[in-house]
Tab-separated table of C-alpha atoms in Angstrom:
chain	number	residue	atom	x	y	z
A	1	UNK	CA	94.766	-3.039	5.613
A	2	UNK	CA	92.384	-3.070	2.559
A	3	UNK	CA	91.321	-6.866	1.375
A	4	UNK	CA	91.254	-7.717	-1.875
A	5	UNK	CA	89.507	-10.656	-3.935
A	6	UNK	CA	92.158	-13.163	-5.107
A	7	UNK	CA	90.609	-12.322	-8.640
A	8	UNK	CA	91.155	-8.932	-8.092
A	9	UNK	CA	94.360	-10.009	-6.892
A	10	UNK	CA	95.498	-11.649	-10.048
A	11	UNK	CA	94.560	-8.992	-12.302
A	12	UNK	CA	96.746	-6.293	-10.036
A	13	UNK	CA	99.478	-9.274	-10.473
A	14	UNK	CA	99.396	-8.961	-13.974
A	15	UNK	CA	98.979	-5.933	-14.394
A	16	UNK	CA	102.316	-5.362	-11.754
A	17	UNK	CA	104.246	-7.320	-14.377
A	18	UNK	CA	105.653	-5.191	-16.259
A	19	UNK	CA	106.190	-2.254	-13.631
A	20	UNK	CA	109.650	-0.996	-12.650
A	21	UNK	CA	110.100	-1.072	-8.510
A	22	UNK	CA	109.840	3.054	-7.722
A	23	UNK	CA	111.105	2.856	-4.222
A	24	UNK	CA	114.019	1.297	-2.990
A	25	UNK	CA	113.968	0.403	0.867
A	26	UNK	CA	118.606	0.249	1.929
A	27	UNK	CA	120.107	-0.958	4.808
A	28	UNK	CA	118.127	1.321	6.901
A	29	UNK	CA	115.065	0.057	6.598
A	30	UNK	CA	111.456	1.478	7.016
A	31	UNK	CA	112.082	4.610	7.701
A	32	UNK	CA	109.091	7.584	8.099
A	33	UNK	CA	110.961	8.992	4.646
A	34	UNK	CA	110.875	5.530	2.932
A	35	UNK	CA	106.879	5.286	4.546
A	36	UNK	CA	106.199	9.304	2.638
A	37	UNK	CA	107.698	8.278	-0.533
A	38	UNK	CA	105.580	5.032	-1.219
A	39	UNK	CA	102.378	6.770	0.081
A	40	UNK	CA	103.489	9.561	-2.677
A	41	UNK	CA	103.910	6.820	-4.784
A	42	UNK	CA	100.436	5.293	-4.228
A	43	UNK	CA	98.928	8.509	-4.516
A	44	UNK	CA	100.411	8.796	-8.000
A	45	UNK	CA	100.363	5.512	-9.854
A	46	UNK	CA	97.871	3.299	-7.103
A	47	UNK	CA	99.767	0.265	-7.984
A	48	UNK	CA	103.674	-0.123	-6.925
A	49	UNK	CA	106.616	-2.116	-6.490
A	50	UNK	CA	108.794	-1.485	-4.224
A	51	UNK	CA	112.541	-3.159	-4.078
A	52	UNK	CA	114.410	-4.106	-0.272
A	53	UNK	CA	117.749	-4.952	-0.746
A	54	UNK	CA	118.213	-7.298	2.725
A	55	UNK	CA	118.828	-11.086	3.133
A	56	UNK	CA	116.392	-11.362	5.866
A	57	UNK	CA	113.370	-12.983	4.645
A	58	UNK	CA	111.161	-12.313	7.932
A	59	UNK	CA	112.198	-8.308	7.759
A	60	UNK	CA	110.644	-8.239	4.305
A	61	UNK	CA	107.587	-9.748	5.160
A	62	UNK	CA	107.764	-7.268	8.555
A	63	UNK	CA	108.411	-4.591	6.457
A	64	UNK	CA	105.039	-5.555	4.592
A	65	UNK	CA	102.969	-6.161	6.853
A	66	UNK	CA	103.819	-2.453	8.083
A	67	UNK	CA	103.836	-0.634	5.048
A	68	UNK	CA	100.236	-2.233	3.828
A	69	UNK	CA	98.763	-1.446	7.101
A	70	UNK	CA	100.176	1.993	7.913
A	71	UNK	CA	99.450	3.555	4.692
A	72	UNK	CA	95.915	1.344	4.265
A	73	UNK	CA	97.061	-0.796	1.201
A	74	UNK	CA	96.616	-4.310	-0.275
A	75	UNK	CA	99.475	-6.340	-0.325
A	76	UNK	CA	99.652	-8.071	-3.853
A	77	UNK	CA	102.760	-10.326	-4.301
A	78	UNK	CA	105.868	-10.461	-2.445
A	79	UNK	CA	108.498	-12.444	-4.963
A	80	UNK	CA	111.944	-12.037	-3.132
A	81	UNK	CA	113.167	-8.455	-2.633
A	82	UNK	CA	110.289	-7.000	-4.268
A	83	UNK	CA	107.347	-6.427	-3.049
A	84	UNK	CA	104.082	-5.411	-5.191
A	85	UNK	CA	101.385	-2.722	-3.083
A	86	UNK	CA	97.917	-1.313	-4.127
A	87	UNK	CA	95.828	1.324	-2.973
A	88	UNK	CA	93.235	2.952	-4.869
A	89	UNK	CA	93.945	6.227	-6.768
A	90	UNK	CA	92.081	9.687	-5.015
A	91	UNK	CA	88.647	10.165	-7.222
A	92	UNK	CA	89.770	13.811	-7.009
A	93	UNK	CA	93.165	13.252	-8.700
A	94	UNK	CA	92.232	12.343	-12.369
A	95	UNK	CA	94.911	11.150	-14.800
A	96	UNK	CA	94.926	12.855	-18.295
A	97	UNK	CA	96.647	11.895	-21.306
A	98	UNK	CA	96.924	14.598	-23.969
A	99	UNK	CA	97.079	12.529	-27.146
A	100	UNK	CA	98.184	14.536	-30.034
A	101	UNK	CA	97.922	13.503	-33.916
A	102	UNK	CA	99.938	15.242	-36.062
A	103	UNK	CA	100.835	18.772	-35.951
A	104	UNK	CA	97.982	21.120	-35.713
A	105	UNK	CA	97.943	24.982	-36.393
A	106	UNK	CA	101.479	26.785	-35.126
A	107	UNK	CA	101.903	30.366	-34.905
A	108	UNK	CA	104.852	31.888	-36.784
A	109	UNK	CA	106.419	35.153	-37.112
A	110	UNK	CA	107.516	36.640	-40.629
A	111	UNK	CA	109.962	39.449	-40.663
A	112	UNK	CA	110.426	41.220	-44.068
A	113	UNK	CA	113.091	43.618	-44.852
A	114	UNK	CA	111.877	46.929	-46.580
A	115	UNK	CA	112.652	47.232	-50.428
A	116	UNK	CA	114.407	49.877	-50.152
A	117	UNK	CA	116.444	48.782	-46.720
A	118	UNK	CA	116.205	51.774	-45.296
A	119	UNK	CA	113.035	51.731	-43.219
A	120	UNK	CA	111.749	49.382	-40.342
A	121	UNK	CA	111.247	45.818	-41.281
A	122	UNK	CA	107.645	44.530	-41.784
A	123	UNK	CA	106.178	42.083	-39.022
A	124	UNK	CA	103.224	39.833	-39.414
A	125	UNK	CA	102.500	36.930	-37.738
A	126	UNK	CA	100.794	34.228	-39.399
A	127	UNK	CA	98.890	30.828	-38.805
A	128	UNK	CA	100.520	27.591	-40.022
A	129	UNK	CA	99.297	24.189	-40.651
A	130	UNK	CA	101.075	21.013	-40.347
A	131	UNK	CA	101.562	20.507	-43.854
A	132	UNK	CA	103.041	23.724	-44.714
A	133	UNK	CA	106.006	25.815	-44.343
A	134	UNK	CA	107.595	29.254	-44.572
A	135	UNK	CA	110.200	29.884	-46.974
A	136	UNK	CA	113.193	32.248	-46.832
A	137	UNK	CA	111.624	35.067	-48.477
A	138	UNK	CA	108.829	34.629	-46.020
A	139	UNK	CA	105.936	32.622	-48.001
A	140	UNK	CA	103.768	30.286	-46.748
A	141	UNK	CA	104.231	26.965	-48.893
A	142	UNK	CA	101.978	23.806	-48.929
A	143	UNK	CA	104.463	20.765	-48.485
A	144	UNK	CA	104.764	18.868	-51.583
A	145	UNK	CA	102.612	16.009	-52.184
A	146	UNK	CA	104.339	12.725	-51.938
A	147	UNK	CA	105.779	11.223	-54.556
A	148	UNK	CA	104.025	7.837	-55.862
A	149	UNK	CA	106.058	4.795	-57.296
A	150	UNK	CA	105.660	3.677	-60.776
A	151	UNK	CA	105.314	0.439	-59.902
A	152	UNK	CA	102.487	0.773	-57.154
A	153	UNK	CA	100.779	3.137	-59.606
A	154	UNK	CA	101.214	0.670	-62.539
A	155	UNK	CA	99.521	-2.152	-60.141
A	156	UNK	CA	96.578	0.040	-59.141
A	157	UNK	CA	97.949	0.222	-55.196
């Protein structure tokens, strides 16, 4: 079982808060599927909470004991049915956020009939920015500037 600080402690408390429980332990109890899902689960987020739905107060804390030190995790908080588990995230396994600010360059396709209609149609394919479209006839239009308010203009804003 991995030992925490009971300032580390808090801050995993805290941080718990707000968490949703991820796996639910029935009427069956700890079984080796229960045990795989909240090691995937560790794997994944590091910090869980995981819901029993039993009466028995001394089964939970069983259950607890068990889960923290067959899968080698700190046991957090155990509030009722739920009980909050830790376990350090993999080093190999990073977490990436893509954060993305607008709408960059898109690549569109523009298909032109021929004058005269009676030969192929012309394809291009062109580069759009965010602020721009293509029109029916197949131009590529800057969007139009917004429009400002006479009264913000007439205060200077």
């Amino acid at each position: 079982m991995l030992k925490l600080t009971p300032a580390e402690r808090s801050e995993l408390r805290s941080e718990a808060h707000g968490l949703k429980p991820i796996v639910l332990i029935g009427d069956a109890g700890l079984s080796p599927a229960v045990l795989k899902e909240i090691d995937a689960g560790l794997n994944a987020h590091g910090l869980i909470k995981v819901r029993v739905f039993g009466d028995d107060r001394e089964a939970r804390s069983a259950m607890y004991d068990t889960i923290c030190t067959e899968l080698n995790a700190a046991p957090i908080q155990h509030i009722g049915k739920l009980l909050v588990i830790y376990r350090p995230k993999l080093e190999g396994v990073k977490e990436t956020k893509l954060i993305k600010k607008g709408r960059g360059l898109r690549e569109v396709t523009i298909v032109k009939p021929s004058p005269s209609g009676t030969k192929k149609p012309t394809v291009s394919k062109v580069m759009v920015k965010g602020n721009e479209r293509v029109t029916q006839g197949g131009n590529v239009k800057r969007a139009k500037p917004r429009q400002a308010s006479a009264k913000k203009s007439a205060l200077g804003k």
